[in-house]
mmCIF file of C-alpha atoms in Angstrom:
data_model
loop_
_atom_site.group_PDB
_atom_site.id
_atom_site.type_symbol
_atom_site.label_atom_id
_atom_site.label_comp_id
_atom_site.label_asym_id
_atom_site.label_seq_id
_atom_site.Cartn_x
_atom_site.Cartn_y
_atom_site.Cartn_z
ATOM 1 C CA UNK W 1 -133.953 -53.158 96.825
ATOM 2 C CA UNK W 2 -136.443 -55.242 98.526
ATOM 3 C CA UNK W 3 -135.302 -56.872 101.936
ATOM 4 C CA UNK W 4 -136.241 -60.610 100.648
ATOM 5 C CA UNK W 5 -134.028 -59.437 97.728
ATOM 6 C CA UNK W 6 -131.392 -58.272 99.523
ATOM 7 C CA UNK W 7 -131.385 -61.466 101.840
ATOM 8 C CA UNK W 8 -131.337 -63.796 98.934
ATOM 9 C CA UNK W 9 -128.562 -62.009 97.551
ATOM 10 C CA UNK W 10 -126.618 -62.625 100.382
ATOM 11 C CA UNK W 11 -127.842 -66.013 101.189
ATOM 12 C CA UNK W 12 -126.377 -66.712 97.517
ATOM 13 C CA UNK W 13 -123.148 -65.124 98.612
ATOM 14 C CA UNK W 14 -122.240 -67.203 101.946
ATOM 15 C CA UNK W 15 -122.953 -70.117 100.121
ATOM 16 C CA UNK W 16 -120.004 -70.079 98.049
ATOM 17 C CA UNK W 17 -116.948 -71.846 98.638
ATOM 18 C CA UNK W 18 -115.049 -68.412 99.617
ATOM 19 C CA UNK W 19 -117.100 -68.549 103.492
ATOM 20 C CA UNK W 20 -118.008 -71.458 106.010
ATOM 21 C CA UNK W 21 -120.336 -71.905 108.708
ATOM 22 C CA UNK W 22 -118.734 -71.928 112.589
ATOM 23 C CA UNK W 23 -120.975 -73.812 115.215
ATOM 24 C CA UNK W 24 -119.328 -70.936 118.003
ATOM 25 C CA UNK W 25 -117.792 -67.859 117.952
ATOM 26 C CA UNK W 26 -114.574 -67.613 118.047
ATOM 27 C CA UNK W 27 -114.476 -64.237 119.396
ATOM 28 C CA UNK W 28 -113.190 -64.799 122.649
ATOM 29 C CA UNK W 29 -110.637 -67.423 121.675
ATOM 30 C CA UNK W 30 -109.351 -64.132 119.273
ATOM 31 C CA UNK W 31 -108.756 -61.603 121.937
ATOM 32 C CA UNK W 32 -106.905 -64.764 123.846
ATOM 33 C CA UNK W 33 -104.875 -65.191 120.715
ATOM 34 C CA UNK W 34 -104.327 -61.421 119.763
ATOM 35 C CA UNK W 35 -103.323 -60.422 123.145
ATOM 36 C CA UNK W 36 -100.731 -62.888 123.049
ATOM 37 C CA UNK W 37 -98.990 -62.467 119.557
ATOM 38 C CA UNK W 38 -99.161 -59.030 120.665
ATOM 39 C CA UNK W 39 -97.516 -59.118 123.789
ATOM 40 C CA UNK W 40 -94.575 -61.289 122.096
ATOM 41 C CA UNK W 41 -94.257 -59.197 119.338
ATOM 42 C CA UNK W 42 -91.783 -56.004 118.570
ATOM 43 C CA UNK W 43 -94.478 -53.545 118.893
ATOM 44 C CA UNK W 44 -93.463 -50.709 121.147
ATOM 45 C CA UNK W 45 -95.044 -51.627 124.755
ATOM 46 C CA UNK W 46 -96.765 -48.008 125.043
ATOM 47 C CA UNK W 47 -98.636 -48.877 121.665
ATOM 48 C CA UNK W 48 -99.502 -52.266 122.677
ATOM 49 C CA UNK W 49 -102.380 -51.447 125.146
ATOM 50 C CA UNK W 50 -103.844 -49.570 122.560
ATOM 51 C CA UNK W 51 -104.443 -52.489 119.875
ATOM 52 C CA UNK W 52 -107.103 -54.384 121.549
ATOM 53 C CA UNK W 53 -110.491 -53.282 121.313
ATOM 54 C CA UNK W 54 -112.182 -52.547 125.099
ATOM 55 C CA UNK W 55 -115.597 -53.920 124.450
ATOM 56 C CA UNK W 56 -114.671 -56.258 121.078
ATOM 57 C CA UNK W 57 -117.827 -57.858 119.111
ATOM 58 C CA UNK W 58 -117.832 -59.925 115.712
ATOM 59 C CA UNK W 59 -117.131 -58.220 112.780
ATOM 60 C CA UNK W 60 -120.481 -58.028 110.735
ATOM 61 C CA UNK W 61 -121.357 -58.976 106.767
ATOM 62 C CA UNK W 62 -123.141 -56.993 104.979
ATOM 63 C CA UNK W 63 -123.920 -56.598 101.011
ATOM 64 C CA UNK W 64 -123.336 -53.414 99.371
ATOM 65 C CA UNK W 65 -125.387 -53.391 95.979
ATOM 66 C CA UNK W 66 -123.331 -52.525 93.350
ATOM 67 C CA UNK W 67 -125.975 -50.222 91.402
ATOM 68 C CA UNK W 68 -123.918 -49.712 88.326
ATOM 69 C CA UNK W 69 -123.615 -53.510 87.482
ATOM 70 C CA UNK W 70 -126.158 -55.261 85.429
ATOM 71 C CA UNK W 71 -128.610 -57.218 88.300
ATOM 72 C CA UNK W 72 -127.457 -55.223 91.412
ATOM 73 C CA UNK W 73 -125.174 -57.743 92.352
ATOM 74 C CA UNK W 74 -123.857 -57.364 96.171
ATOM 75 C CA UNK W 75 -120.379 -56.418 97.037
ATOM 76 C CA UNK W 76 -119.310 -58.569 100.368
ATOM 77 C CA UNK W 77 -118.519 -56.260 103.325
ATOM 78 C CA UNK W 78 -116.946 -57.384 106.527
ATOM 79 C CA UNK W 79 -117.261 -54.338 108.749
ATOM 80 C CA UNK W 80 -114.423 -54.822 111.574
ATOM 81 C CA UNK W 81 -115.093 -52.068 113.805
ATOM 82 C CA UNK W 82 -114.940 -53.121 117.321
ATOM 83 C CA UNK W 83 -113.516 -56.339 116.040
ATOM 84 C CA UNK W 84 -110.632 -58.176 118.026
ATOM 85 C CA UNK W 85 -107.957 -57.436 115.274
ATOM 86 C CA UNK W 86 -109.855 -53.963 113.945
ATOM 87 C CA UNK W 87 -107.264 -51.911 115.800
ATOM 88 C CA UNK W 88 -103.990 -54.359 115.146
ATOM 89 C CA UNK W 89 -105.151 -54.090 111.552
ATOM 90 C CA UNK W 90 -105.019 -50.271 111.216
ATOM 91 C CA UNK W 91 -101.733 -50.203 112.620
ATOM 92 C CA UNK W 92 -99.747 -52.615 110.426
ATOM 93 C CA UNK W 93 -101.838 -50.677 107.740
ATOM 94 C CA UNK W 94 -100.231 -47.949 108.465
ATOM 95 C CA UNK W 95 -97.002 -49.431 108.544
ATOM 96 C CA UNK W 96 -97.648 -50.919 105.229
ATOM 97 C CA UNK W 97 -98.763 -47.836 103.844
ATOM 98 C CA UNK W 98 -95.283 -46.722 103.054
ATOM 99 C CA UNK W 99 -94.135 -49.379 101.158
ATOM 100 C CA UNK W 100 -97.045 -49.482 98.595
ATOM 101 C CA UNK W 101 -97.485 -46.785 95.784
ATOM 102 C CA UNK W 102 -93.996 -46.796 94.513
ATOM 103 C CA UNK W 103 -94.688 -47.479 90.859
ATOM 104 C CA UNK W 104 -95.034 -45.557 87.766
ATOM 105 C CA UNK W 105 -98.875 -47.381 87.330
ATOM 106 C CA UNK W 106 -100.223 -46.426 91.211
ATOM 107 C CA UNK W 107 -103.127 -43.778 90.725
ATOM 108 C CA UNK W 108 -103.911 -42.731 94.045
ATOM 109 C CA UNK W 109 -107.482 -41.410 93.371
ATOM 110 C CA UNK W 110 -109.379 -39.809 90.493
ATOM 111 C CA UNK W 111 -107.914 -36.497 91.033
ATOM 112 C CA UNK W 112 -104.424 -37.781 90.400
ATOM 113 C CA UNK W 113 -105.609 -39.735 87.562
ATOM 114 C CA UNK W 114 -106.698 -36.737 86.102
ATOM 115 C CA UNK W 115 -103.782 -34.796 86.304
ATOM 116 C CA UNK W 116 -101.591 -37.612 85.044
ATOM 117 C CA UNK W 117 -104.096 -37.696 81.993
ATOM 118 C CA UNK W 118 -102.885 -34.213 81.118
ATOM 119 C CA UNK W 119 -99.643 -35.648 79.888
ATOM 120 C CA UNK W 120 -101.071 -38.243 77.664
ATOM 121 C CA UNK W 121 -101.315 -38.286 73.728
ATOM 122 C CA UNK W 122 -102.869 -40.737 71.673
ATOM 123 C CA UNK W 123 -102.439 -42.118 68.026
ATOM 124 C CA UNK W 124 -104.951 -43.011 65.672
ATOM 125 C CA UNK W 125 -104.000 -46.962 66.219
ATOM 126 C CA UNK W 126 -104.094 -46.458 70.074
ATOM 127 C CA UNK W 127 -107.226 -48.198 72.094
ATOM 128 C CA UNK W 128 -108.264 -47.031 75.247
ATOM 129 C CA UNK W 129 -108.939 -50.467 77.525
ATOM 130 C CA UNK W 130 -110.031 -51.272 80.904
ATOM 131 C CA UNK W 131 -108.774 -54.434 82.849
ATOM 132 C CA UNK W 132 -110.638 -54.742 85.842
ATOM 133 C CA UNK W 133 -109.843 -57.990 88.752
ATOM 134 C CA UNK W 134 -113.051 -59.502 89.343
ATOM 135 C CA UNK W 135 -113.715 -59.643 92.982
ATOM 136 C CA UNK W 136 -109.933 -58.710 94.053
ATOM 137 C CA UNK W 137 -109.801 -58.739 97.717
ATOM 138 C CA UNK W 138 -111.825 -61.750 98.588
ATOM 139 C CA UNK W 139 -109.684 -63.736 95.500
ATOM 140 C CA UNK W 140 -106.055 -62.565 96.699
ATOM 141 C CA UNK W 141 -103.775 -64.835 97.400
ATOM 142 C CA UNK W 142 -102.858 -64.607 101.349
ATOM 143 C CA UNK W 143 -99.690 -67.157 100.863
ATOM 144 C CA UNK W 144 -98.597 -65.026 97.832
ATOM 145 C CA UNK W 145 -99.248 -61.525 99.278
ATOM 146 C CA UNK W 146 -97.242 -62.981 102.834
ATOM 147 C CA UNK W 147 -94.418 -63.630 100.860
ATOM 148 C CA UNK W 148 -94.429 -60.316 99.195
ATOM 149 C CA UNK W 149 -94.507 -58.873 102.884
ATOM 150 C CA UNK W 150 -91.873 -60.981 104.519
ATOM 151 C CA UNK W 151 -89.749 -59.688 101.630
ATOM 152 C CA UNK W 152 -90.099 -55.913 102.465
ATOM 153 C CA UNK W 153 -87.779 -56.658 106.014
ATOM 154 C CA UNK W 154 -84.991 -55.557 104.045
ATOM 155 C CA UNK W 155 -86.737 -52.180 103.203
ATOM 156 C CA UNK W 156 -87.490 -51.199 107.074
ATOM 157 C CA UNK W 157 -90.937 -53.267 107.698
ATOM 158 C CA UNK W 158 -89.936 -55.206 111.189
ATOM 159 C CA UNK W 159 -89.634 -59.201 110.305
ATOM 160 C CA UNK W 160 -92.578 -60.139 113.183
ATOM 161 C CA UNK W 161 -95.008 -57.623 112.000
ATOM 162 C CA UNK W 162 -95.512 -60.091 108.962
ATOM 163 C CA UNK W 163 -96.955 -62.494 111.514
ATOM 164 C CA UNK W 164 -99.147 -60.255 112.664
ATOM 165 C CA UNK W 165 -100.335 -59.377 109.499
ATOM 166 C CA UNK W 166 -100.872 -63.226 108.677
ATOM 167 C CA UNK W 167 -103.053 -63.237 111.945
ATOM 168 C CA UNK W 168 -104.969 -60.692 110.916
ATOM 169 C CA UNK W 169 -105.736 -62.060 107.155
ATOM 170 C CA UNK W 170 -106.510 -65.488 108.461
ATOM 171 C CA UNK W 171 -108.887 -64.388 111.489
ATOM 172 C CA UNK W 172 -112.038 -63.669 109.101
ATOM 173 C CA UNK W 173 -115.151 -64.460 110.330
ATOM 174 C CA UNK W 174 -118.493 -62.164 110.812
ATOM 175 C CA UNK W 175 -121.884 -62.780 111.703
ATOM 176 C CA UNK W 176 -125.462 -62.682 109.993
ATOM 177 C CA UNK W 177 -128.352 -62.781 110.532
ATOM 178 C CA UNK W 178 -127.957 -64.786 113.981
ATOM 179 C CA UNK W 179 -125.038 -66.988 112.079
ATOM 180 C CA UNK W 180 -121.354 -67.224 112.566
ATOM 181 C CA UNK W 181 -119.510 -67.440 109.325
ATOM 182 C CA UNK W 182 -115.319 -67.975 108.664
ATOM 183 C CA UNK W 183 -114.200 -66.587 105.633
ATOM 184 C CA UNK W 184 -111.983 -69.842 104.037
ATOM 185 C CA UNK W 185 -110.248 -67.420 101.124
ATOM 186 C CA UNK W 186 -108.571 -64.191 100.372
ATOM 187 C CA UNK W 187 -108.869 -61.066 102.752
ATOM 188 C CA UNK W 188 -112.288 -58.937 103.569
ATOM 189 C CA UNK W 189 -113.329 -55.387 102.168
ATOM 190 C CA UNK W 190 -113.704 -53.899 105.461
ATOM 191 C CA UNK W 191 -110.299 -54.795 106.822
ATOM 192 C CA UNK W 192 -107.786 -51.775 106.876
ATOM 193 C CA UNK W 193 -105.433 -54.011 105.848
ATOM 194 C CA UNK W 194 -107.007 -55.401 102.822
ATOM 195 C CA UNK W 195 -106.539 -52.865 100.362
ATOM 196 C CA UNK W 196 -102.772 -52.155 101.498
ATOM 197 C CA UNK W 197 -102.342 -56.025 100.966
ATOM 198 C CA UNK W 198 -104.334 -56.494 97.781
ATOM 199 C CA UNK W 199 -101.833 -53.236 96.081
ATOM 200 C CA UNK W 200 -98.442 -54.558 97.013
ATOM 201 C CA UNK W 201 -100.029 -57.812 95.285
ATOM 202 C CA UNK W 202 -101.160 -56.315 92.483
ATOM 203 C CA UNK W 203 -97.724 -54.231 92.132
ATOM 204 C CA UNK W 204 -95.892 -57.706 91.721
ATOM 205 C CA UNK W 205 -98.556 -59.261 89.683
ATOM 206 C CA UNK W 206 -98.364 -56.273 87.102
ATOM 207 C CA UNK W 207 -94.896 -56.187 86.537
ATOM 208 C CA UNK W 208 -94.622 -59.765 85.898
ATOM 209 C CA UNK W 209 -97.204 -59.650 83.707
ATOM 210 C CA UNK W 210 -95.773 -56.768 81.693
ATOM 211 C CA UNK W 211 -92.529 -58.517 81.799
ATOM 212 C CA UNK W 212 -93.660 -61.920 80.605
ATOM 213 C CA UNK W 213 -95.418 -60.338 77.321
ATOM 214 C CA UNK W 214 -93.625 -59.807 74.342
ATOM 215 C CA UNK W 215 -95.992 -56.238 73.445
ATOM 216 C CA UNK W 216 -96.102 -53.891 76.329
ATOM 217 C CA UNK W 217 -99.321 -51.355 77.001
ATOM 218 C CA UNK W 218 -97.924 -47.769 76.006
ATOM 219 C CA UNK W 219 -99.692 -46.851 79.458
ATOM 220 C CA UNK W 220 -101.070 -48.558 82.111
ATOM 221 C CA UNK W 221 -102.431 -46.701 85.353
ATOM 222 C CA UNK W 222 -103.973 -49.296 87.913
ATOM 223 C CA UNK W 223 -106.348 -47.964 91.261
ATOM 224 C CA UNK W 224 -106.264 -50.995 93.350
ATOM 225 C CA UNK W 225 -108.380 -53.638 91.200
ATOM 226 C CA UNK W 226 -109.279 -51.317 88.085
ATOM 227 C CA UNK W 227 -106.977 -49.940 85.500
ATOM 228 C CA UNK W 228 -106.643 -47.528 82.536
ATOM 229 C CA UNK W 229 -104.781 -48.915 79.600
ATOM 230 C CA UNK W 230 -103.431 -47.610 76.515
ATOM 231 C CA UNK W 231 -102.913 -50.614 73.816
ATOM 232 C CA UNK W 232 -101.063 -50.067 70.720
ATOM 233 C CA UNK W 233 -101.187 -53.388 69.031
ATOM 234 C CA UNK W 234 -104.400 -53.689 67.385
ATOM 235 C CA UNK W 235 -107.458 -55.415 68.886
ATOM 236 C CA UNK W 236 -106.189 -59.075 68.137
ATOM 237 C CA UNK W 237 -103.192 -58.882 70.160
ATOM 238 C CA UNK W 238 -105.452 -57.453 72.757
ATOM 239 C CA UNK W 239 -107.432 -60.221 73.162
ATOM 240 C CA UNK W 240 -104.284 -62.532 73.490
ATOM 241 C CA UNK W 241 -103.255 -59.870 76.641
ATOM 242 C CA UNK W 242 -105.916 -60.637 77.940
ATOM 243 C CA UNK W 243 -105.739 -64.350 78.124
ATOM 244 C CA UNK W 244 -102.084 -63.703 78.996
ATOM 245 C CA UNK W 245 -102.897 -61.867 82.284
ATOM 246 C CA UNK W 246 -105.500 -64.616 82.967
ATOM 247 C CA UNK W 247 -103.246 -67.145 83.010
ATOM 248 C CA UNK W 248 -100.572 -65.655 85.643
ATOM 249 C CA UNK W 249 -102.451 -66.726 88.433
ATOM 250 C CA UNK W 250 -105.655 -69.035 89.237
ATOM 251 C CA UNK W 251 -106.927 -66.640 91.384
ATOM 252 C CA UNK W 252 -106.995 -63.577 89.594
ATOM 253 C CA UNK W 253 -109.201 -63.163 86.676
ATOM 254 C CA UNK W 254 -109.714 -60.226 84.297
ATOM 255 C CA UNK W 255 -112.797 -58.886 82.685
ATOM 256 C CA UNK W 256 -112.364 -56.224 79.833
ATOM 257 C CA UNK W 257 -113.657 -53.356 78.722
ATOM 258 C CA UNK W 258 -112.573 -51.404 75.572
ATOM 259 C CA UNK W 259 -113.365 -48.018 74.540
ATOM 260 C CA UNK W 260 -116.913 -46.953 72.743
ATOM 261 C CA UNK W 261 -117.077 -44.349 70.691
ATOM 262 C CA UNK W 262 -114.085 -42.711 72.001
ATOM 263 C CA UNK W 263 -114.846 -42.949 75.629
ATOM 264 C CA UNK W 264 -114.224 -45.048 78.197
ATOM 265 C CA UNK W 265 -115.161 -44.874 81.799
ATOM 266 C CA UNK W 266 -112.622 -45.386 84.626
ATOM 267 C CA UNK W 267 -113.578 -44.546 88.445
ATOM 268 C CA UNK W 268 -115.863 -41.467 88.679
ATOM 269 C CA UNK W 269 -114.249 -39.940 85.331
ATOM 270 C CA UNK W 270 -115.450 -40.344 81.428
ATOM 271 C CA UNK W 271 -112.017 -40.118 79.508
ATOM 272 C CA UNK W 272 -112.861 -38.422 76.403
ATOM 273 C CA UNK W 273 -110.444 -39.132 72.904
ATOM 274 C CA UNK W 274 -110.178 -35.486 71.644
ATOM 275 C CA UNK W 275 -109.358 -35.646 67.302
ATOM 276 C CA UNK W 276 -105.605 -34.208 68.348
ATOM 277 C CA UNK W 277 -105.023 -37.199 70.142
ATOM 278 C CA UNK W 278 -105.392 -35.116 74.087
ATOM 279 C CA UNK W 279 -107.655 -36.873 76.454
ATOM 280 C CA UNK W 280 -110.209 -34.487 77.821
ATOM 281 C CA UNK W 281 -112.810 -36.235 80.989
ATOM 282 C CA UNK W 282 -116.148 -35.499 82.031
ATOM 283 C CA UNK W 283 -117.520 -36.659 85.647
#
């Protein structure tokens, strides 16, 4: 991709609603803040000092071109690497981590996908489907996804570490190309927190969903925003799922893909329909 390309792209980007220019940078007034919520907070005190960066700097944007997509759109990055909250981040992550991944639909990579595969069979009216969230972690809901976290208290999570997480979500901003931009909506890709947020999201949006719908998928397998869906209704009543799970939230919207020719792509693997009803993949 060209450079004046690649700049317009983003240009295009940062001028949606989802970012904001800053006149200053609110670096310094971060550390201030973090330090503070940090010292207050329940966070062993031989773990605190290690939470701040030593030499912070803005988090930076950058656009990752999305080659596989029709027009090389750009995926939004927000690298956070020496970042006031970067470490802070990876350790509520972390503590996070545990309480994600608990349902029968998590896929933790393609690997496991592939194994869980082996113990599939299809019938003739089945229809392989994709459901994919368009644009996931800048369009989930921080209020909703709080909520969900604030809940977990009873499960072991300590109650102030959801404020710390809030701070985290809510101190977006990045520079580029000599400007200082606040991100207004949902979380950043760059974040370690983002996609541990964005799953325990999607786990409560899913099950709703499922619940709330008279026809249920016979399987549905879900890495962070994509999934792998086995329909058994007929292509009518897939069409109404899919305006069903676009209606559960403003937020988050679906776009669909249904299998060609017996095959449908999902992550790095090409599941196959085999005539015995097995699903065999190709990468």
């Amino acid at each position: 991709m060209k450079r004046e390309e690649y700049d317009s792209k983003v240009r295009a980007l940062l001028q949606e609603t989802t970012y904001r220019v800053l006149r200053t940078d609110p670096t310094a007034k971060t550390i201030r803040e973090a330090k503070e919520i940090i010292k207050k907070s329940s966070i062993p005190h031989e773990e605190q000092r290690t939470l701040l960066a030593t030499a912070p700097k803005p988090p930076r944007f950058y656009g990752l071109p999305k080659v596989h997509k029709e027009g090389i759109p750009l995926r939004p990055i927000v690298s956070q690497i020496d970042a006031p909250t970067y470490h802070l981040a990876r350790y509520l992550a972390r503590h996070l981590q545990p309480h994600m991944g608990k349902t029968s639909s998590h896929v933790k990579n393609s690997a496991d996908f592939v194994e869980i595969l082996q113990g599939v069979t299809m019938e003739d009216k089945d229809i392989m489907v994709s459901f994919d969230v368009e644009s996931l972690f800048t369009n989930v809901p921080i209020d909703d996804s709080l909520e969900i976290i604030r809940g977990l208290q009873t499960k072991g999570f300590p109650e102030d570490y959801a404020n710390l997480v809030e701070f985290c979500l809510r101190k977006t901003y990045f520079t580029w190309n000599g400007q200082i931009y606040e991100q207004a909506e949902g979380a950043s890709m760059g974040s370690p927190l983002t996609p541990v947020v964005a799953n325990l999201f999607m786990e409560k949006f899913e099950a709703e969903a499922m619940d709330s719908y008279s026809k249920k998928p016979k399987l549905w397998l879900r890495y962070v925003d994509d999934t792998f869906v086995i329909w058994p209704h007929g292509e009518k009543c897939l069409q109404d799922y899919l305006r069903h799970l676009n209606a559960q939230h403003p937020a988050i919207k679906f776009t669909m893909e249904v299998e060609d020719n017996n095959q449908l792509p999902f992550l790095d693997v090409l599941v196959k329909k085999k005539k015995n009803g097995k699903l065999g993949h190709a990468r």
